CSV table of C-alpha atoms in Angstrom, one decimal:
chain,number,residue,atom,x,y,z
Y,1,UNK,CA,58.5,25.3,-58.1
Y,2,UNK,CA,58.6,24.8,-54.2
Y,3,UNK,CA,57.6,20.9,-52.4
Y,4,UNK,CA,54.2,22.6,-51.5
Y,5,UNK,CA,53.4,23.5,-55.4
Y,6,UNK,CA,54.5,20.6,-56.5
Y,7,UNK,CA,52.2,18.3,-53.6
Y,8,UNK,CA,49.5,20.9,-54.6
Y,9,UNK,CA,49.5,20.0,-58.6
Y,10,UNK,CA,49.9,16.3,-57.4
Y,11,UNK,CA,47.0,15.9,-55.3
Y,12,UNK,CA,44.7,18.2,-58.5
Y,13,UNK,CA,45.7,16.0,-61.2
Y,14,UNK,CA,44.8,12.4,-61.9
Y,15,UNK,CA,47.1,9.6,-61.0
Y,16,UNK,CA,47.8,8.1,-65.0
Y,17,UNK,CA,47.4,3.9,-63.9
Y,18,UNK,CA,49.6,2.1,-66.3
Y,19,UNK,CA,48.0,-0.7,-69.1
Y,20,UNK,CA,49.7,-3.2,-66.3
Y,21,UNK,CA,48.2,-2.6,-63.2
Y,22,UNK,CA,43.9,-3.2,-64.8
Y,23,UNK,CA,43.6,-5.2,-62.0
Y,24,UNK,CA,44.7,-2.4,-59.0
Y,25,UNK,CA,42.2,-0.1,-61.0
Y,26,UNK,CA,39.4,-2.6,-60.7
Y,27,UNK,CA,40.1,-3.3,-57.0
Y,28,UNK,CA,40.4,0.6,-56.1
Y,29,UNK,CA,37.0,1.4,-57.9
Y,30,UNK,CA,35.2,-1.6,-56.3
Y,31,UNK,CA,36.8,-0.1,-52.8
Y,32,UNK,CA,34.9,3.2,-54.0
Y,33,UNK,CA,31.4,1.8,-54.9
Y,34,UNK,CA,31.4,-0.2,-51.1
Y,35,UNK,CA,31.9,3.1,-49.9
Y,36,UNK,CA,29.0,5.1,-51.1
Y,37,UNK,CA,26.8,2.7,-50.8
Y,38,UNK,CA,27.8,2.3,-47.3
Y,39,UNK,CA,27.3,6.0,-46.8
Y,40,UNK,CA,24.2,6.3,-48.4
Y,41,UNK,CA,23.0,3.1,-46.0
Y,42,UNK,CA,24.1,4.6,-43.1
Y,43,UNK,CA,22.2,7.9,-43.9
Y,44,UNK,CA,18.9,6.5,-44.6
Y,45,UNK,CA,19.0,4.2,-41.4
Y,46,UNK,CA,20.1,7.5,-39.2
Y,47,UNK,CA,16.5,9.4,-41.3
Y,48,UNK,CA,14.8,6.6,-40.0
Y,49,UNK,CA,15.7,6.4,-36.5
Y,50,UNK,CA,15.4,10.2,-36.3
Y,51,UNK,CA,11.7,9.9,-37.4
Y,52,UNK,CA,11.1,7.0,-34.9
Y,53,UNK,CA,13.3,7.8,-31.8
Y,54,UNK,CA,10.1,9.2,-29.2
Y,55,UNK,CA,8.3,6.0,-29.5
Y,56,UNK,CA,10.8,4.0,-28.7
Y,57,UNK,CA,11.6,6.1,-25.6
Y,58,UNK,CA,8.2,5.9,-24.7
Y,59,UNK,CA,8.0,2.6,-25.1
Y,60,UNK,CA,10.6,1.4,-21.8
Y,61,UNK,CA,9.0,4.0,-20.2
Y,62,UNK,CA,5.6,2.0,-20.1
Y,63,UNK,CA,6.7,-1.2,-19.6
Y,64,UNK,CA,9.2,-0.4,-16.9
Y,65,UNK,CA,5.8,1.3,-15.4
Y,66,UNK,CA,3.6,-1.9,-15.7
Y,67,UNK,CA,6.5,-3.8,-14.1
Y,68,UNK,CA,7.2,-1.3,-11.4
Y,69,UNK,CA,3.1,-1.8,-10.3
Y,70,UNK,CA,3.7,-5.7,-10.7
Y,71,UNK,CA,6.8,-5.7,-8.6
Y,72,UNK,CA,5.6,-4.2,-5.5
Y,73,UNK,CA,3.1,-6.5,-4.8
Y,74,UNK,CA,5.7,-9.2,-4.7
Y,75,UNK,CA,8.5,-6.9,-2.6
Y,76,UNK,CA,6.3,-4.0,-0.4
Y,77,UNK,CA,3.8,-4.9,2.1
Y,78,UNK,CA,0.1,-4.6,1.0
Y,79,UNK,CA,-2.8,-3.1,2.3
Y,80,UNK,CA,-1.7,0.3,3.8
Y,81,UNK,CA,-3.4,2.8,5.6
Y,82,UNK,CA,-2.5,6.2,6.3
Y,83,UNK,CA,-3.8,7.5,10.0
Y,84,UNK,CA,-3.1,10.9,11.1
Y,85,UNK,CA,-1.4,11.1,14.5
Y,86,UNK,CA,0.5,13.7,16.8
Y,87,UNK,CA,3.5,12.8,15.4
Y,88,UNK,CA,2.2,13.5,12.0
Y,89,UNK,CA,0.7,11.0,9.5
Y,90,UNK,CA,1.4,7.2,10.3
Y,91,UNK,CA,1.2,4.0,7.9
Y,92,UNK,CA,-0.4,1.1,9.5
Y,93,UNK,CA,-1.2,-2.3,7.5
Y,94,UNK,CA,-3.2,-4.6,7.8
Y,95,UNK,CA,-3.2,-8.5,6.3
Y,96,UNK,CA,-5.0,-10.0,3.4
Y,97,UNK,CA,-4.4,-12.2,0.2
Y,98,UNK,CA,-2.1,-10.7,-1.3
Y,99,UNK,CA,0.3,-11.3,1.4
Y,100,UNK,CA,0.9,-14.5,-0.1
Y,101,UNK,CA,3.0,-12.6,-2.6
Y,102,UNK,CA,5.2,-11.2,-0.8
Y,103,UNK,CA,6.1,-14.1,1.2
Y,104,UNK,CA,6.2,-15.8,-2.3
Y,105,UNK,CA,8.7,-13.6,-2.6
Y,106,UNK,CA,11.0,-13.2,0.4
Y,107,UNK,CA,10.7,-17.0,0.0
Y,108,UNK,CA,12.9,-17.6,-3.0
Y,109,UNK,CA,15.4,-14.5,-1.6
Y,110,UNK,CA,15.3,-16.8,1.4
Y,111,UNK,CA,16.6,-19.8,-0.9
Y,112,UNK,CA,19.2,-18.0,-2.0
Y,113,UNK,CA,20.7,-16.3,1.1
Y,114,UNK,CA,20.2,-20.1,2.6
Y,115,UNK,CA,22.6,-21.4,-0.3
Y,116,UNK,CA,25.1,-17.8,0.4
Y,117,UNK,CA,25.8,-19.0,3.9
Y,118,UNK,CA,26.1,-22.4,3.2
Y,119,UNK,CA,28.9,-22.1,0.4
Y,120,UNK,CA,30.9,-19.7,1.6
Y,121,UNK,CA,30.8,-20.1,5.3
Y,122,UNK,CA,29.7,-23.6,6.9
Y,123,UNK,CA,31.3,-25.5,3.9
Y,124,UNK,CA,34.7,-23.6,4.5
Y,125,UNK,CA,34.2,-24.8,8.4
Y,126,UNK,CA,33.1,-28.2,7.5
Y,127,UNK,CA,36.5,-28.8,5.4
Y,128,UNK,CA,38.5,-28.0,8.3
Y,129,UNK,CA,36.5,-29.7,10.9
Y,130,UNK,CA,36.5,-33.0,8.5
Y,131,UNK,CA,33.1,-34.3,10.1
Y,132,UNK,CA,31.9,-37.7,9.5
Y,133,UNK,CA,29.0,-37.4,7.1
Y,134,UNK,CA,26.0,-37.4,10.0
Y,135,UNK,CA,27.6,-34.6,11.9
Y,136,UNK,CA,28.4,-32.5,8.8
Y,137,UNK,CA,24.6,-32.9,8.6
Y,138,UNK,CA,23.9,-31.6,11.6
Y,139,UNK,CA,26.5,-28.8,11.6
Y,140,UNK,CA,25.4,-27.4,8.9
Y,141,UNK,CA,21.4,-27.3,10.0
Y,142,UNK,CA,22.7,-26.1,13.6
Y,143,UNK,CA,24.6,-23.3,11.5
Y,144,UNK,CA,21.9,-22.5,9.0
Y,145,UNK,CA,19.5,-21.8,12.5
Y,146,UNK,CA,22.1,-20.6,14.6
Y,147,UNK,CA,22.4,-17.6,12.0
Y,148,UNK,CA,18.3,-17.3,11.3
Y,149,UNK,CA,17.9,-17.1,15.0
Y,150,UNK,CA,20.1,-14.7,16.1
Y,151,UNK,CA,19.0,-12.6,13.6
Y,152,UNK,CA,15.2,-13.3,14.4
Y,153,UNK,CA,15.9,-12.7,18.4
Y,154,UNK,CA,18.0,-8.7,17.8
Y,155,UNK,CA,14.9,-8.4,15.2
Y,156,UNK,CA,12.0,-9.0,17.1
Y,157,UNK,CA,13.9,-7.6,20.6
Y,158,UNK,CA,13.9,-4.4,18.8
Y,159,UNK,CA,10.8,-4.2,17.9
Y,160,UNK,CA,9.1,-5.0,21.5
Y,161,UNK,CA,11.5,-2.2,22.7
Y,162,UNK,CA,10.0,0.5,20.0
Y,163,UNK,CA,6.8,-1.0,20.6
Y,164,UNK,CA,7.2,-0.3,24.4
Y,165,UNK,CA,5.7,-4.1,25.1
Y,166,UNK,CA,8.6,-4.7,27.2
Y,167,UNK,CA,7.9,-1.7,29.6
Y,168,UNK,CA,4.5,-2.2,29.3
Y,169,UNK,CA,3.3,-5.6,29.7
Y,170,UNK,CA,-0.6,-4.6,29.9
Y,171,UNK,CA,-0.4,-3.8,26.2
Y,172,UNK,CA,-0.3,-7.0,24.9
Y,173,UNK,CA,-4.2,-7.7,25.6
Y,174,UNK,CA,-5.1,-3.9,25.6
Y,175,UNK,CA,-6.6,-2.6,22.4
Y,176,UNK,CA,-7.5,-6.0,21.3
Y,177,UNK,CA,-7.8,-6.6,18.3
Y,178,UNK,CA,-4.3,-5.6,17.0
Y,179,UNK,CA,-5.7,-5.0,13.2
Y,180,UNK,CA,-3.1,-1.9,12.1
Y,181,UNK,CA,0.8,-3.0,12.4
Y,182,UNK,CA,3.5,-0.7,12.1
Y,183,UNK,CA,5.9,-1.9,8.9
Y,184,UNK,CA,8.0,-3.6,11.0
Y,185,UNK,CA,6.0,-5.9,12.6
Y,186,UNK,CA,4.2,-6.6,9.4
Y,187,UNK,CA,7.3,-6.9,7.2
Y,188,UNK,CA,8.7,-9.3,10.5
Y,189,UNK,CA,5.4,-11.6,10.4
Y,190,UNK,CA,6.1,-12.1,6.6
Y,191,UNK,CA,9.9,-13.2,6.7
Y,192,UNK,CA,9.1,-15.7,9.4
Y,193,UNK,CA,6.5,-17.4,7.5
Y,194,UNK,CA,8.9,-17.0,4.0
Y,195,UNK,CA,11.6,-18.9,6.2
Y,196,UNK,CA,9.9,-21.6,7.2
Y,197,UNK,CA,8.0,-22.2,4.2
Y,198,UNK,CA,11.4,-22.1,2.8
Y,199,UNK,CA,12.7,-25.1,4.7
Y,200,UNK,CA,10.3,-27.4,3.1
Y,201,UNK,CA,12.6,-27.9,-0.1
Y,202,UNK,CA,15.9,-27.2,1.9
Y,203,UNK,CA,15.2,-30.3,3.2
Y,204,UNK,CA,15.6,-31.9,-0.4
Y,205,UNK,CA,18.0,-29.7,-1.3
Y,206,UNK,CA,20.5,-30.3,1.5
Y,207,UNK,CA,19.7,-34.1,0.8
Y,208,UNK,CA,18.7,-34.7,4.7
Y,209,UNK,CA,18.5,-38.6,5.7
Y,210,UNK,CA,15.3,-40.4,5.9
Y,211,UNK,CA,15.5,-40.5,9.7
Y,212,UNK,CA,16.0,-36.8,10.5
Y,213,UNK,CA,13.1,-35.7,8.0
Y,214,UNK,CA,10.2,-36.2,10.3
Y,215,UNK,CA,12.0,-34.6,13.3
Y,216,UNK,CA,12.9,-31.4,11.2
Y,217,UNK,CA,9.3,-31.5,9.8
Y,218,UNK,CA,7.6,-30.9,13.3
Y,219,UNK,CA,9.4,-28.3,14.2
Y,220,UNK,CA,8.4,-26.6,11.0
Y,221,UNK,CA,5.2,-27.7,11.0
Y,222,UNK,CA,4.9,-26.0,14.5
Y,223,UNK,CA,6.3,-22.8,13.6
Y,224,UNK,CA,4.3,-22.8,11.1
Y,225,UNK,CA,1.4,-23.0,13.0
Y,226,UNK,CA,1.9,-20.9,15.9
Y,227,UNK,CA,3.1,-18.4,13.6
Y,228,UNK,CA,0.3,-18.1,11.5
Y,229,UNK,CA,-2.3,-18.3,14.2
Y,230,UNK,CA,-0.6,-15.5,16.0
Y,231,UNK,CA,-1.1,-13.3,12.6
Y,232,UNK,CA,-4.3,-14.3,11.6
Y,233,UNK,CA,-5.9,-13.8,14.8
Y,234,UNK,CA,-4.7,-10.2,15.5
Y,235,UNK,CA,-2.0,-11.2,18.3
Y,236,UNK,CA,0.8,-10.0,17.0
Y,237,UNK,CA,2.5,-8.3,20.0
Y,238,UNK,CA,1.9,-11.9,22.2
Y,239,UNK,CA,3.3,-13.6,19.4
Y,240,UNK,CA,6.6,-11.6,18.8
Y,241,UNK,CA,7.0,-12.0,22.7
Y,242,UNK,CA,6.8,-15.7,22.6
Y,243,UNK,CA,8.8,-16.1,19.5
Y,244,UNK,CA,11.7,-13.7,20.9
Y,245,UNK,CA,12.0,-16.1,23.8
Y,246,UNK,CA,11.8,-19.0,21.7
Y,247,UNK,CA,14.3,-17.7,19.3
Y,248,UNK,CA,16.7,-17.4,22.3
Y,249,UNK,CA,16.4,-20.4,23.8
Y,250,UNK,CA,17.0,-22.2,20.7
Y,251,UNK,CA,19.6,-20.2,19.4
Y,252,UNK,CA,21.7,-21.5,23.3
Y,253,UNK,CA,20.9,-24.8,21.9
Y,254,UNK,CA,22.6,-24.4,18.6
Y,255,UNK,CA,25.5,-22.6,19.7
Y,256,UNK,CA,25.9,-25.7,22.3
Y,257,UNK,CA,26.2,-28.0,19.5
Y,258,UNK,CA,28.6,-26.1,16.9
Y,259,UNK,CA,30.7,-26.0,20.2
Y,260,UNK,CA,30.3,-29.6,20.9
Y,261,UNK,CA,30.9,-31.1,17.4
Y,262,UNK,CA,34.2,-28.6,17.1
Y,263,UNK,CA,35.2,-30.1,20.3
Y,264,UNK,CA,33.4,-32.8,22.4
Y,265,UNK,CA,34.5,-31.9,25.8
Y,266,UNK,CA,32.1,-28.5,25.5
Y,267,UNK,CA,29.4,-30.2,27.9
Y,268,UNK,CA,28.6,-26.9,30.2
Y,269,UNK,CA,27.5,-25.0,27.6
Y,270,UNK,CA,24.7,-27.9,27.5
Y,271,UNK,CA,23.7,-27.8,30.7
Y,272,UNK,CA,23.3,-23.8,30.4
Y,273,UNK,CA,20.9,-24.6,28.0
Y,274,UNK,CA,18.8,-26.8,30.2
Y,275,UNK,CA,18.1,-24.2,32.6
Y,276,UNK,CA,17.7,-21.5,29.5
Y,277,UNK,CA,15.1,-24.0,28.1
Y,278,UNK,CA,12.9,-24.7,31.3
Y,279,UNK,CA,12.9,-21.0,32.4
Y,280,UNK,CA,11.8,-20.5,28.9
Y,281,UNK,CA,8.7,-23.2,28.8
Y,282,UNK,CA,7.5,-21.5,32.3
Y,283,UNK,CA,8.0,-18.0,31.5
Y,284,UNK,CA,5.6,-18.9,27.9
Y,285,UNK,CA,3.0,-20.6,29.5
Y,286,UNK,CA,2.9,-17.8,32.2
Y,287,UNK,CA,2.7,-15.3,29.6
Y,288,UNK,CA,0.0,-17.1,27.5
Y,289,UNK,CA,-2.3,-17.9,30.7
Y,290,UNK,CA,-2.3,-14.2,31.8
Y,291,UNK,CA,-2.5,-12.1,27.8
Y,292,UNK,CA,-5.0,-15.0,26.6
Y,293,UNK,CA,-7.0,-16.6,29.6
Y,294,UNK,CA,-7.0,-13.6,31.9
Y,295,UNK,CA,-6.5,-10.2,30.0
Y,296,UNK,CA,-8.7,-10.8,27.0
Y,297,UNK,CA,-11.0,-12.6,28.6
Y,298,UNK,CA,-11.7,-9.2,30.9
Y,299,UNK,CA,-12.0,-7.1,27.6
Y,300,UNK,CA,-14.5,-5.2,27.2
Y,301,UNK,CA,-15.3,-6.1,23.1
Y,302,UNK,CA,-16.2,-9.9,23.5
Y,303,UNK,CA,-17.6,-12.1,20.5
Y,304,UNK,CA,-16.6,-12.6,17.3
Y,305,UNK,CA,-16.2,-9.6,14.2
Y,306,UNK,CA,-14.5,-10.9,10.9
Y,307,UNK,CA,-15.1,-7.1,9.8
Y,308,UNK,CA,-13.2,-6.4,12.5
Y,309,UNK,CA,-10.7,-8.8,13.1
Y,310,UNK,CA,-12.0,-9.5,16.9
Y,311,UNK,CA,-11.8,-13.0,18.0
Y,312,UNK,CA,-12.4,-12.6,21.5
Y,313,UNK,CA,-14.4,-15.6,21.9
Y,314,UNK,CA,-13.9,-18.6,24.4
Y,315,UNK,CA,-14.2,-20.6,21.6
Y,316,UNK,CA,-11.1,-19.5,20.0
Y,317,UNK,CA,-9.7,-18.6,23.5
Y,318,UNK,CA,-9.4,-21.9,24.7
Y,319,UNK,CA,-7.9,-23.7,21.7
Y,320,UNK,CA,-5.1,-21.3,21.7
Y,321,UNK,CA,-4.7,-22.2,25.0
Y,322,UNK,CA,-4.5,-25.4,24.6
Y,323,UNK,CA,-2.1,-25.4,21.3
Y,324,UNK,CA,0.3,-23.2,23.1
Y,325,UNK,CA,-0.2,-25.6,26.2
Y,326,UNK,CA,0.4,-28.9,24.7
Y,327,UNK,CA,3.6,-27.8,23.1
Y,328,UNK,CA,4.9,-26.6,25.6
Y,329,UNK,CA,4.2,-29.5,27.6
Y,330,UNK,CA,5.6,-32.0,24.5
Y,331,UNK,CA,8.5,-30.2,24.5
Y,332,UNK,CA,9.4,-30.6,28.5
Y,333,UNK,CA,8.5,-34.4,28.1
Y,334,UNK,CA,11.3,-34.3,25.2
Y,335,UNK,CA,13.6,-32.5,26.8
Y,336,UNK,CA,13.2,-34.8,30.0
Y,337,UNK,CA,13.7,-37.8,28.0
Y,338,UNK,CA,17.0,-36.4,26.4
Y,339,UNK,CA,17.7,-35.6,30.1
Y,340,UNK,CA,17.5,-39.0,31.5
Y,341,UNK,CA,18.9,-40.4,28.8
Y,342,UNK,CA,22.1,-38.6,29.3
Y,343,UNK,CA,22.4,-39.2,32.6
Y,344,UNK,CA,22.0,-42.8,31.9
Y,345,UNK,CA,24.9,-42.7,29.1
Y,346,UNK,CA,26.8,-40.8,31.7
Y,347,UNK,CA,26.3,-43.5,34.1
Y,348,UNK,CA,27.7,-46.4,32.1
Y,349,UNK,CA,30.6,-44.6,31.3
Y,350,UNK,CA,31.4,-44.1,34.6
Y,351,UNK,CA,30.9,-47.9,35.3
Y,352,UNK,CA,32.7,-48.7,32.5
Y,353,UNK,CA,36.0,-46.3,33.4
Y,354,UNK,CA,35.8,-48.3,36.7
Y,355,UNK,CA,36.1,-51.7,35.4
Y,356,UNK,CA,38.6,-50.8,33.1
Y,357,UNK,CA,40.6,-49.2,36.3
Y,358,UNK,CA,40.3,-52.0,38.4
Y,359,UNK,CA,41.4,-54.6,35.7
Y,360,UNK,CA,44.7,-52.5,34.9
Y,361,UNK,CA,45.4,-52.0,38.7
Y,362,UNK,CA,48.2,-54.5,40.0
Y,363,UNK,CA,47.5,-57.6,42.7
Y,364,UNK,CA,49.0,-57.3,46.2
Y,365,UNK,CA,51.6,-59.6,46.8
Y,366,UNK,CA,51.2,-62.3,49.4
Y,367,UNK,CA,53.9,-62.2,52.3
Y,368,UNK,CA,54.8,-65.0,55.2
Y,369,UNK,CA,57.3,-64.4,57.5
Y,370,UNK,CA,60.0,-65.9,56.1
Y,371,UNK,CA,59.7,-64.3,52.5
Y,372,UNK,CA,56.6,-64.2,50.3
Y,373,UNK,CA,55.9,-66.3,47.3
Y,374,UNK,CA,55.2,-65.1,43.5
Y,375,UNK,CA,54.1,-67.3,41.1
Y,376,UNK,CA,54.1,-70.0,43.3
Y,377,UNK,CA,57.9,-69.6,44.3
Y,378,UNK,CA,59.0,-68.5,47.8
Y,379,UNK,CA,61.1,-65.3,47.4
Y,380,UNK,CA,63.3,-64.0,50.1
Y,381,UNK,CA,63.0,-60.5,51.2
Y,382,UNK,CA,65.1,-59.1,48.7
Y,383,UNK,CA,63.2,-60.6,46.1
Y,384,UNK,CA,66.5,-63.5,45.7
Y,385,UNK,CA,64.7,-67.2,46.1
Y,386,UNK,CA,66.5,-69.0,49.4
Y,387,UNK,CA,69.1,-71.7,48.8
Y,388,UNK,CA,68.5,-75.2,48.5
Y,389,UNK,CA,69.1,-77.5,51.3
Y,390,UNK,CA,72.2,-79.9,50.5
Y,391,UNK,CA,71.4,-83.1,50.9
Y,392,UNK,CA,74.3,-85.5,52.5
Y,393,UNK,CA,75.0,-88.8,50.5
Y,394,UNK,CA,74.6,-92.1,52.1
């Protein structure tokens, strides 16, 4: 009989356990019963999953369509309207309610793109500068706007370019009122009001001193304001001019003072600034005077439509006016304060070098002609003191 037989007749007959080895027996048979009904578990589960697989594919398939209608009021612009064109069909919007969903929205993405440049780039800077604790403050709000308004000023730029406000000036009071927006001037109106909501509780959250609150809160409160009134009352295109100038101007001012508190004899970029920030203030009031007080006020469509977003009234005019007026002319009497008080700091310290100079300079020395005297000592020309006269004994 070959191996294979005898492996064959091995495998067909039983294997004899001795009287000895009960308790392998037991062990092996109890191994056999876990295994069937193992088997005979896992086929009645796989019956019944079989018989109930479609509804629970149909079930994600619902909810992630109730959530997909949920989530784009929070992330997509609302109120759309599709015009034809001769470009083909456009997709204007216009604002309403729900609008405070999506800035809801871009407001907490705002939070956390605040907290991304914070940890991993002005903290890394701040550790290598080693501020004292006041500047680290300020460094870190200096970079937190340098960054929002370069971004904010390339934005908006872009947009008056597509626009074609910049080659066309007229435009900004023609077609009053601006009611249909393009996505992009929408979507920009929305992320500016989400950032400066957002800097409410960044104020707690960067743990800002008691002093510097109500000077951060102004600002806000301002951008705020001029923001909104720009978007509410259908001048959008005035209002992206106005803020892209702004945004520049300020953004001069905050590069100024990353340069400064890196290294404190960076005092031209400063005064670059001043003339950036005065240009600015006349250029704005310029533009507001001629889209607000002369080019709507020759429209054709005066009075006041809430149906149709038209606000052309002198009622509204002139308040606007004077908002964009009196900021204007707060922030000149601000900036000439800071001015003068600069100059004045400027001033002492030049005093003060000069005192300190003409202490440390040394006094002339007194001369006669037969020698001069120091410290009350005549000294001979070669600085030797002359000899004593001998005196003859009696």
């Amino acid at each position: 009989m070959s191996a294979a037989e005898g492996r064959e007749k091995g495998m067909r007959e039983p294997v004899s356990i001795s009287h000895g080895n009960k308790s392998a027996e037991k062990k092996l048979a109890h191994h056999l019963e876990r295994r069937t009904r193992y088997r005979r578990k896992n086929t009645r589960v796989l019956a019944q999953a079989g018989d109930t697989t479609p509804a629970k594919v149909k079930m994600p398939t619902t909810i992630c369509q109730a959530t997909a209608k949920t989530a784009i009021l929070f992330i997509q612009p609302q109120y759309n309207i599709s015009t034809p064109s001769p470009e083909g069909e456009v997709t204007l919007y216009q604002y309403g309610w729900q609008d405070c969903t999506t800035i809801l929205f871009y407001f907490f993405i705002t939070i956390i793109l605040h907290a991304v440049v914070q940890e991993y780039v002005l903290d890394k800077v701040n550790r290598r500068l080693h501020l004292s604790k006041s500047k680290n403050t300020k460094f870190s709000e200096s970079g937190q706007l340098c960054v929002f308004h370069l971004v904010s000023s390339v934005w908006s730029f872009y947009i008056l370019i597509t626009e074609g406000y910049v080659f066309h000036p007229s435009t900004l009071w023609e077609n009053y009122p601006h009611v249909h927006l393009r996505f992009q001037v929408k979507f920009f109106y929305l992320t500016q009001l989400a950032y400066w909501l957002h800097a409410l509780p960044e104020l707690y959250f960067q743990k800002v001193r008691k002093e510097e609150i109500p000077r951060q809160l102004q600002y806000i409160c301002l951008y705020l304001l001029h923001i909104s009134a720009a978007y509410l009352l259908n001048l959008s295109p005035v209002g992206l001019v106005l803020l892209c100038l702004q945004y520049l101007s300020e953004l001069g001012f905050h590069i100024a003072r990353i340069f400064y508190f890196t290294d404190e004899s960076h005092q031209k970029m400063f005064d670059l600034w001043a003339v950036n920030f005065v240009f600015t203030r006349m250029v704005t009031l310029t533009l507001v005077f001629l889209a607000v007080g002369f080019g709507l006020a020759r429209a054709e469509n005066q009075g006041l439509d809430w149906d149709m977003g038209n606000f052309n009234t002198v009622l509204i005019r002139m308040p606007v006016l004077l908002l964009v007026s009196l900021t204007q002319s707060w922030l000149l009497w601000k900036f000439i304060r800071f001015q003068l008080k600069r100059w004045r700091e400027f001033r002492h310290e030049q005093v003060a070098r000069k005192r300190v100079a003409a202490k440390q300079t040394p006094r002339p020395l007194k001369r006669d002609s037969i020698g001069h005297h120091e410290n009350g000592a005549i000294k001979a020309e070669n600085g030797a003191s002359p000899r004593p006269k001998k005196i003859k004994a009696p």
